[in-house]
DNA sequence: ACCAATAACATTGTATACAATAACACATTT
DNA sequence: AAATGTGTTATTGTATACAATGTTATTGGT
């Protein structure tokens, strides 16, 4: 069903079927941002597969806005690396190379180490409570084996890392992390080997525990191990079927 | 000719006086990007001071493009943090807070450490030669005490850090560094205390030397010291004259 | 003279029209 | 039949028109 049809019925139409978030009040603040957010969710959830074309007219008509707005939303996603736009050709969901995937995780190892350090200094009791709450959510999704739950799982497990960035209190690093998490999700969706969660909540739990015990070194070690684990779960060999897939992307 | 200014003579017009780069061939590739680049240079050079208004119509008329293009260029700069745009108000050259400045340097300490590590692994003989060339350029600018040279100096000393990012071979970290360098230049222009160069090429030379000697630890130590030195040269106390300046920004 | 309400203006937000480019199909030629 | 050229169509690039919003000036009242 989510398979993209050949001629006229684009994969993009599928996302209309998903419930749209608060459309009434928040949207008028910046409609392009709202559209960007929905599209990003769709990309990260793999409802839009890499290589899928995002035509300005189609995006616009799906959200009942002009091409101007759609174009703006696509431009934002291009800045984040989730969308690749080619002049006079259009915008496509990015199809990151294995090399790019490795760079993403290298960057994460570096930045998340720093974030962890700052976060450790700032974590309050309420923060720890919020994290425990979050881990519960992860655990629930892990038990559910539905396809929808799996997609949610990727996003929610990213939230753990984003929460750390939030607590760290550095807006710039947080912004970097948001980009990295988005791209990671795309890469995981692309190259993920196992069906099992690539971002074990066990790892998250261990990191949290180490933080709570005040053992930053241990937390850092576990974080690095965790990221390595995610990366190791990818199949980054020179893809074969992908080039084929790319050929019929349009 | 492209001047449309009737009443007030905005600061923005000044940038027309600076020679525009290759307009004939590269520009048609993406005009918005070309405009973004010139504006970024102007901001980083402090030819456009923080708080200055960048009206879409004015930018457009200065470059003889429609507001559509001007708007796109401004949006890009907003993503980089050099411009702050407020809905229904317009775009302004960012006026980063002292707290934001600290976060920028914290981020740099983290990311440049990682970049240095990767760069050390990749540095070739040609790379070292290129760096030495670059340091010569820095030294020349240091001797020249003109106002123009000082502005160039900020940009060129940033190039050293960007070259390291380039050699490191991680496109994502490089992109992050580009943003950080741009924001640093803005912050330095804003809060710089001394008239003397805030980014001593002596520091750069030391780092290069340590790299050439294969002493990564030493290079890292010097890099951190270097960044600390830049930050220490700022006056990040709660600004007083700035709020006044902000008041008459428009 | 001061304040409030309102009108005039300027600027941004959005939609749409037109131009430029690329993709495709078909026809013509060899 | 293959290849190349041409015309058609679809999509993006850009400019502009109009709507919505914010700002400022003016006018009326106290």
XYZ file of C-alpha atoms (C1' of nucleotides) in Angstrom:
560
model
C 0.000 0.000 0.000
C 2.623 2.555 0.841
C 4.398 1.480 -2.314
C 4.669 4.359 -4.668
C 2.572 3.899 -7.748
C 3.929 4.442 -11.221
C 2.251 7.213 -13.007
C 0.005 9.690 -11.350
C -0.621 8.487 -7.833
C 2.378 9.596 -5.886
C 3.535 8.177 -2.631
C 3.203 11.617 -1.265
C -0.552 11.427 -1.158
C -0.348 8.801 1.526
C 0.690 11.230 4.176
C -2.630 12.978 3.930
C -4.159 9.955 5.555
C -2.209 10.502 8.721
C -3.855 12.773 11.224
C -2.589 16.277 10.949
C -1.570 18.051 14.099
C -3.113 21.198 15.557
C -4.052 22.975 12.437
C -6.198 25.701 13.828
C -4.094 27.848 16.094
C -0.425 26.973 15.773
C -0.388 26.717 12.034
C -1.048 30.307 11.253
C 2.111 31.192 13.086
C 4.169 29.801 10.296
C 2.552 27.494 7.843
C 5.767 26.551 6.112
C 7.212 25.320 9.398
C 4.135 23.245 10.088
C 4.389 21.613 6.694
C 8.091 21.066 7.148
C 7.393 19.283 10.418
C 4.833 16.945 8.905
C 7.067 16.173 5.978
C 10.002 15.563 8.276
C 7.962 13.151 10.321
C 6.944 11.375 7.151
C 10.523 11.094 5.984
C 11.878 9.964 9.332
C 9.029 7.472 9.613
C 9.902 6.145 6.217
C 6.396 6.802 4.976
C 8.230 8.733 2.303
C 11.081 6.635 1.021
C 14.436 8.009 -0.059
C 14.402 9.207 -3.605
C 10.711 10.030 -3.562
C 9.941 13.180 -5.433
C 8.432 16.058 -3.544
C 6.952 18.306 -6.149
C 6.143 21.802 -5.059
C 2.731 21.784 -6.637
C 1.797 18.485 -5.052
C 2.970 19.441 -1.588
C 1.157 22.705 -1.916
C -2.121 21.211 -3.017
C -1.971 18.533 -0.325
C -1.790 21.201 2.330
C -3.894 23.705 0.463
C -1.203 26.317 0.261
C 0.549 27.968 -2.612
C 3.750 26.722 -4.116
C 5.475 29.579 -2.336
C 4.864 27.977 1.041
C 5.565 24.474 -0.147
C 8.825 25.632 -1.651
C 9.815 27.262 1.591
C 9.130 24.093 3.548
C 11.188 22.071 1.111
C 14.011 24.547 1.337
C 14.102 24.144 5.098
C 14.278 20.386 4.787
C 17.091 20.776 2.294
C 19.018 22.759 4.902
C 18.569 19.912 7.330
C 19.830 17.440 4.793
C 16.635 15.417 4.695
C 15.775 16.632 1.225
C 18.008 17.141 -1.768
C 16.924 19.652 -4.334
C 18.321 19.840 -7.822
C 17.918 22.904 -9.867
C 15.137 22.731 -12.418
C 14.564 19.150 -11.379
C 12.872 19.370 -8.059
C 13.209 18.177 -4.482
C 13.679 14.563 -3.474
C 13.890 12.739 -0.190
C 17.607 12.389 0.452
C 19.301 9.120 -0.235
C 22.361 9.435 2.010
C 25.408 7.458 0.980
C 27.074 4.986 3.328
C 29.934 7.423 3.677
C 27.529 10.127 4.729
C 25.980 7.709 7.193
C 29.362 7.108 8.773
C 29.985 10.814 9.048
C 26.682 11.247 10.786
C 27.606 8.751 13.456
C 31.112 10.108 13.804
C 29.563 13.499 14.425
C 27.181 12.058 16.938
C 29.924 10.365 18.898
C 31.664 13.685 19.180
C 28.725 15.902 19.945
C 26.804 13.605 22.214
C 29.878 13.146 24.350
C 29.971 16.861 24.911
C 26.255 17.057 25.478
C 26.424 14.326 28.044
C 29.008 16.257 29.973
C 26.930 19.410 30.077
C 23.765 17.475 30.781
C 25.376 15.742 33.732
C 26.075 19.097 35.304
C 22.532 20.310 34.862
C 20.330 17.300 35.514
C 17.739 18.022 38.143
C 15.464 15.599 39.938
C 12.596 16.567 37.661
C 14.789 15.898 34.664
C 15.527 12.401 35.873
C 11.836 11.818 36.386
C 11.073 12.990 32.881
C 13.707 10.674 31.482
C 12.303 7.708 33.333
C 8.926 8.555 31.944
C 10.395 8.658 28.480
C 12.058 5.285 28.881
C 8.736 3.807 29.871
C 7.299 5.021 26.609
C 10.130 3.379 24.748
C 9.609 0.098 26.527
C 5.929 0.073 25.630
C 6.671 0.570 21.964
C 9.220 -2.190 22.097
C 6.600 -4.677 23.140
C 4.245 -3.752 20.376
C 5.435 -5.473 17.229
C 3.212 -3.662 14.773
C 4.672 -1.820 11.865
C 3.366 1.475 13.122
C 4.939 0.928 16.509
C 8.290 0.238 14.917
C 8.199 3.532 13.111
C 7.242 5.334 16.265
C 10.074 3.599 18.027
C 12.722 5.160 15.829
C 11.383 8.583 16.508
C 10.861 8.121 20.219
C 14.283 6.668 20.790
C 15.669 9.739 19.081
C 13.773 11.813 21.581
C 15.952 10.445 24.349
C 18.993 11.958 22.718
C 17.190 15.201 22.076
C 16.132 15.425 25.696
C 19.737 15.151 26.722
C 20.586 17.964 24.357
C 17.802 20.004 25.866
C 19.053 19.482 29.388
C 22.583 20.308 28.334
C 21.358 23.836 27.835
C 23.300 24.669 24.715
C 20.921 25.812 22.003
C 23.475 25.456 19.254
C 24.458 21.933 20.090
C 20.799 21.131 20.438
C 20.127 22.381 16.948
C 23.002 20.303 15.627
C 21.620 17.282 17.421
C 18.205 17.799 15.923
C 19.714 17.683 12.492
C 21.802 14.652 13.360
C 18.872 12.764 14.827
C 16.761 13.445 11.771
C 19.464 12.262 9.449
C 20.170 9.265 11.658
C 16.568 8.206 11.465
C 16.659 8.441 7.718
C 19.842 6.437 7.566
C 18.517 3.809 9.934
C 15.389 3.495 7.873
C 17.562 3.086 4.801
C 20.298 0.793 5.968
C 18.867 -0.815 9.078
C 19.636 -4.541 9.099
C 17.668 -6.100 11.854
C 13.990 -5.773 12.436
C 14.714 -5.343 16.115
C 15.006 -1.882 17.518
C 18.255 -0.357 16.504
C 18.241 1.956 19.493
C 17.871 -0.283 22.485
C 16.164 1.336 25.411
C 18.334 -0.856 27.559
C 21.253 1.251 26.478
C 19.334 4.380 27.301
C 18.482 3.032 30.689
C 22.092 2.274 31.426
C 23.167 5.750 30.437
C 20.538 7.284 32.647
C 21.552 5.107 35.545
C 25.185 6.081 35.199
C 24.203 9.721 35.093
C 22.091 9.339 38.173
C 24.991 7.707 39.942
C 27.108 10.686 39.001
C 29.446 8.544 36.953
C 30.038 10.628 33.858
C 32.841 8.461 32.536
C 30.649 5.432 32.642
C 27.770 7.282 31.017
C 30.055 8.497 28.258
C 31.412 5.055 27.657
C 27.912 3.679 27.404
C 26.825 6.440 25.081
C 29.685 5.742 22.713
C 28.965 2.058 22.900
C 25.331 2.809 22.202
C 26.047 4.870 19.105
C 28.492 2.269 17.875
C 25.807 -0.299 18.356
C 23.360 1.638 16.248
C 25.918 2.090 13.517
C 26.938 -1.549 13.629
C 23.343 -2.492 13.023
C 23.485 -0.864 9.602
C 24.430 -2.548 6.372
C 26.684 0.040 4.835
C 28.217 -2.064 2.114
C 28.142 -0.583 -1.373
C 24.484 -0.930 -2.090
C 23.298 -2.817 -5.102
C 19.538 -2.817 -4.945
C 19.614 0.824 -4.004
C 20.996 2.016 -7.290
C 18.241 0.112 -9.027
C 15.744 1.659 -6.699
C 17.232 5.018 -7.401
C 16.821 4.410 -11.103
C 13.059 4.145 -10.804
C 12.702 6.750 -8.145
C 10.787 9.026 -10.450
C 20.548 53.269 -10.361
C 19.333 50.389 -8.252
C 19.033 52.832 -5.405
C 15.457 53.321 -4.487
C 15.929 54.905 -1.089
C 13.735 57.941 -0.821
C 13.980 59.166 2.713
C 16.425 57.472 5.018
C 19.786 56.294 3.846
C 20.042 52.843 5.187
C 23.265 51.241 6.183
C 22.465 48.473 3.784
C 23.229 50.614 0.794
C 26.836 50.721 1.816
C 27.501 47.211 0.737
C 26.901 48.157 -2.857
C 30.163 49.991 -2.763
C 32.127 46.816 -2.249
C 33.108 45.012 -5.404
C 30.701 42.259 -6.223
C 32.159 38.887 -7.090
C 31.771 37.015 -10.331
C 28.335 38.039 -11.351
C 28.299 36.729 -14.860
C 28.662 32.986 -14.704
C 28.290 31.712 -11.159
C 25.368 33.826 -10.214
C 22.853 32.391 -12.588
C 23.360 29.074 -10.917
C 21.588 30.242 -7.848
C 21.072 33.911 -7.368
C 19.755 33.614 -3.854
C 22.919 31.850 -2.749
C 25.083 34.526 -4.325
C 23.184 37.226 -2.472
C 23.363 35.258 0.748
C 27.120 35.041 0.392
C 27.580 38.763 -0.110
C 25.298 39.562 2.770
C 27.098 37.080 4.978
C 30.414 38.667 4.147
C 28.966 42.064 4.953
C 27.663 40.857 8.308
C 30.843 39.045 9.262
C 32.871 42.066 8.199
C 30.733 44.251 10.387
C 29.840 46.437 7.431
C 26.332 45.598 8.514
C 26.065 46.001 12.232
C 23.940 43.837 14.502
C 20.384 45.022 14.625
C 20.474 46.492 11.144
C 17.290 45.943 9.272
C 17.411 43.928 6.086
C 14.224 44.707 4.284
C 13.265 42.356 1.512
C 12.467 45.129 -0.899
C 15.732 46.908 -0.265
C 17.857 43.798 -0.622
C 15.982 42.930 -3.760
C 16.403 46.305 -5.362
C 20.070 46.478 -4.443
C 20.715 43.277 -6.313
C 18.061 43.872 -8.935
C 16.059 40.811 -8.089
C 12.553 40.302 -6.885
C 11.594 40.066 -3.262
C 11.199 36.343 -3.778
C 14.942 35.910 -4.208
C 15.842 38.371 -1.494
C 13.533 36.614 0.889
C 15.117 33.294 0.103
C 18.586 34.658 0.786
C 17.446 36.087 4.100
C 15.836 32.822 5.045
C 19.125 31.034 4.474
C 20.959 33.476 6.687
C 18.320 32.990 9.340
C 19.060 29.268 9.302
C 22.699 30.048 9.902
C 21.831 32.263 12.821
C 23.341 35.387 11.294
C 19.950 36.931 10.720
C 16.921 36.954 12.945
C 13.573 37.320 11.324
C 10.440 38.282 13.151
C 7.091 37.625 11.651
C 5.504 40.660 10.037
C 8.426 42.724 11.234
C 11.269 41.777 8.991
C 14.793 40.422 9.089
C 17.586 41.923 11.159
C 21.250 41.217 11.564
C 21.414 39.031 14.638
C 22.406 40.530 17.925
C 23.614 37.458 19.792
C 23.407 37.564 23.548
C 26.454 36.970 25.727
C 24.951 33.641 26.680
C 24.677 32.702 23.047
C 28.262 33.773 22.532
C 29.376 31.441 25.305
C 27.461 28.587 23.770
C 29.132 29.227 20.455
C 32.569 28.891 21.973
C 31.584 25.888 24.031
C 30.430 24.247 20.829
C 33.632 25.159 19.105
C 35.771 23.674 21.847
C 33.911 20.447 21.445
C 33.728 20.241 17.681
C 37.157 21.568 16.857
C 38.697 19.008 19.149
C 37.067 16.296 17.120
C 37.981 17.932 13.856
C 41.581 18.208 14.907
C 41.689 14.520 15.590
C 40.331 13.605 12.172
C 42.459 16.215 10.465
C 45.608 14.860 12.080
C 44.917 11.487 10.521
C 44.412 12.926 7.059
C 46.932 15.738 6.733
C 49.089 15.306 3.652
C 52.231 17.156 2.710
C 50.251 19.361 0.335
C 47.846 20.156 3.118
C 50.660 21.339 5.333
C 51.962 23.492 2.519
C 48.542 25.038 2.009
C 48.299 25.797 5.707
C 51.645 27.491 5.766
C 50.542 29.575 2.825
C 47.440 30.522 4.700
C 49.391 31.535 7.790
C 51.514 33.811 5.653
C 48.394 35.564 4.506
C 47.351 36.027 8.123
C 50.689 37.479 9.059
C 50.517 40.022 6.245
C 47.124 41.226 7.364
C 48.386 41.517 10.899
C 51.025 43.995 9.855
C 48.606 46.170 8.000
C 46.790 48.304 10.532
C 44.106 49.670 8.263
C 40.469 49.246 9.102
C 39.879 47.152 6.005
C 42.719 44.846 6.885
C 41.306 44.301 10.342
C 38.013 43.187 8.884
C 39.754 40.878 6.490
C 41.723 39.498 9.362
C 38.681 38.185 11.172
C 37.535 36.374 8.098
C 40.906 34.989 7.137
C 41.682 33.719 10.603
C 38.367 31.898 10.450
C 39.549 30.278 7.266
C 42.250 28.477 9.193
C 39.629 26.700 11.230
C 37.564 25.966 8.145
C 40.553 24.488 6.390
C 41.023 22.113 9.272
C 37.399 21.110 8.960
C 37.902 20.533 5.271
C 40.896 18.301 5.824
C 39.047 16.386 8.499
C 36.866 15.066 5.714
C 33.551 15.117 7.530
C 31.054 17.171 5.554
C 28.625 17.438 8.423
C 31.141 18.697 10.939
C 32.403 21.059 8.293
C 28.951 22.483 7.823
C 28.604 22.921 11.565
C 31.946 24.655 11.679
C 30.939 27.020 8.908
C 27.980 28.087 10.962
C 30.071 28.404 14.092
C 32.749 30.461 12.382
C 30.178 32.819 10.945
C 28.543 33.300 14.291
C 31.900 33.668 15.985
C 32.875 36.437 13.634
C 29.654 38.224 14.401
C 30.181 37.812 18.117
C 33.773 38.972 17.922
C 32.712 42.018 15.970
C 30.114 42.679 18.634
C 31.939 42.008 21.849
C 35.589 42.175 20.891
C 37.535 44.106 23.507
C 40.957 44.753 22.164
C 41.798 46.317 18.873
C 44.416 43.670 18.411
C 43.588 40.582 16.466
C 41.451 38.307 18.520
C 42.639 35.251 16.629
C 46.381 35.277 16.888
C 48.128 33.627 13.998
C 50.791 32.668 16.498
C 48.291 30.281 17.987
C 47.525 28.918 14.559
C 51.172 28.427 13.864
C 51.649 26.529 17.079
C 48.765 24.237 16.302
C 50.105 23.542 12.855
C 53.529 22.826 14.232
C 52.173 20.372 16.763
C 50.221 18.634 14.029
C 53.275 18.423 11.849
C 55.194 16.912 14.728
C 52.456 14.326 15.073
C 51.631 15.500 18.562
C 47.851 15.489 18.595
C 47.566 16.005 22.323
C 49.651 19.106 22.137
C 47.715 20.398 19.134
C 44.439 19.816 20.939
C 45.670 21.569 24.020
C 46.735 24.532 21.955
C 43.474 24.615 20.084
C 41.502 24.735 23.310
C 43.794 27.391 24.643
C 43.355 29.308 21.417
C 39.568 29.228 21.566
C 39.647 30.182 25.208
C 41.857 33.072 24.285
C 39.420 34.311 21.704
C 36.559 34.047 24.138
C 38.523 35.738 26.881
C 39.072 38.675 24.594
C 35.356 39.366 24.573
C 33.502 41.628 26.928
C 30.477 39.538 27.735
C 29.183 41.475 30.678
C 25.516 42.425 30.579
C 25.589 45.016 27.853
C 24.429 48.516 28.481
C 25.115 50.498 25.357
C 23.784 47.670 23.298
C 20.233 47.927 24.498
C 20.323 51.567 23.583
C 21.677 50.696 20.199
C 18.997 48.120 19.831
C 16.393 50.707 20.594
C 17.308 52.791 17.587
C 18.019 49.881 15.318
C 15.054 50.731 13.116
C -0.602 70.269 25.779
C -1.555 65.541 26.213
C -3.839 61.280 25.153
C -6.697 58.271 22.416
C -8.691 56.747 18.323
C -8.248 56.309 13.701
C -6.563 56.737 9.206
C -2.657 56.606 6.088
C 1.442 54.259 5.047
C 5.040 50.858 4.771
C 6.409 46.134 5.109
C 5.803 41.378 5.254
C 2.831 37.052 3.981
C 0.815 34.601 0.313
C -1.030 33.476 -4.167
C -0.666 33.521 -8.859
C 1.056 34.549 -13.564
C 4.569 34.110 -16.673
C 9.315 32.623 -18.232
C 12.896 29.194 -18.440
C 14.302 24.704 -18.280
C 14.130 19.786 -18.534
C 11.697 15.449 -19.723
C 9.143 13.000 -22.978
C 7.072 11.490 -27.305
C 6.900 11.420 -31.863
C 8.445 11.962 -36.374
C 11.866 12.191 -39.807
C 16.164 10.698 -41.674
C 19.854 7.578 -42.586
C 15.740 -0.189 -36.781
C 18.583 3.269 -34.668
C 19.505 7.843 -34.007
C 18.748 12.455 -34.032
C 15.871 16.484 -34.164
C 11.691 18.799 -32.953
C 7.572 19.918 -30.719
C 4.776 19.145 -26.601
C 4.141 18.849 -21.771
C 5.215 19.188 -17.082
C 7.906 21.321 -13.470
C 10.730 24.624 -11.521
C 12.523 29.718 -11.339
C 11.174 34.359 -10.853
C 8.394 38.465 -10.736
C 4.492 40.712 -9.352
C -0.159 41.572 -7.471
C -2.940 41.505 -3.622
C -3.969 40.615 1.366
C -2.715 40.979 6.145
C -0.188 43.062 9.565
C 2.515 46.500 11.945
C 3.961 51.335 12.270
C 3.385 56.012 12.182
C 1.033 60.291 11.580
C -2.990 62.869 12.182
C -7.076 64.338 14.126
C -10.289 64.993 17.667
C -11.299 65.327 22.378
C -10.422 66.568 27.169
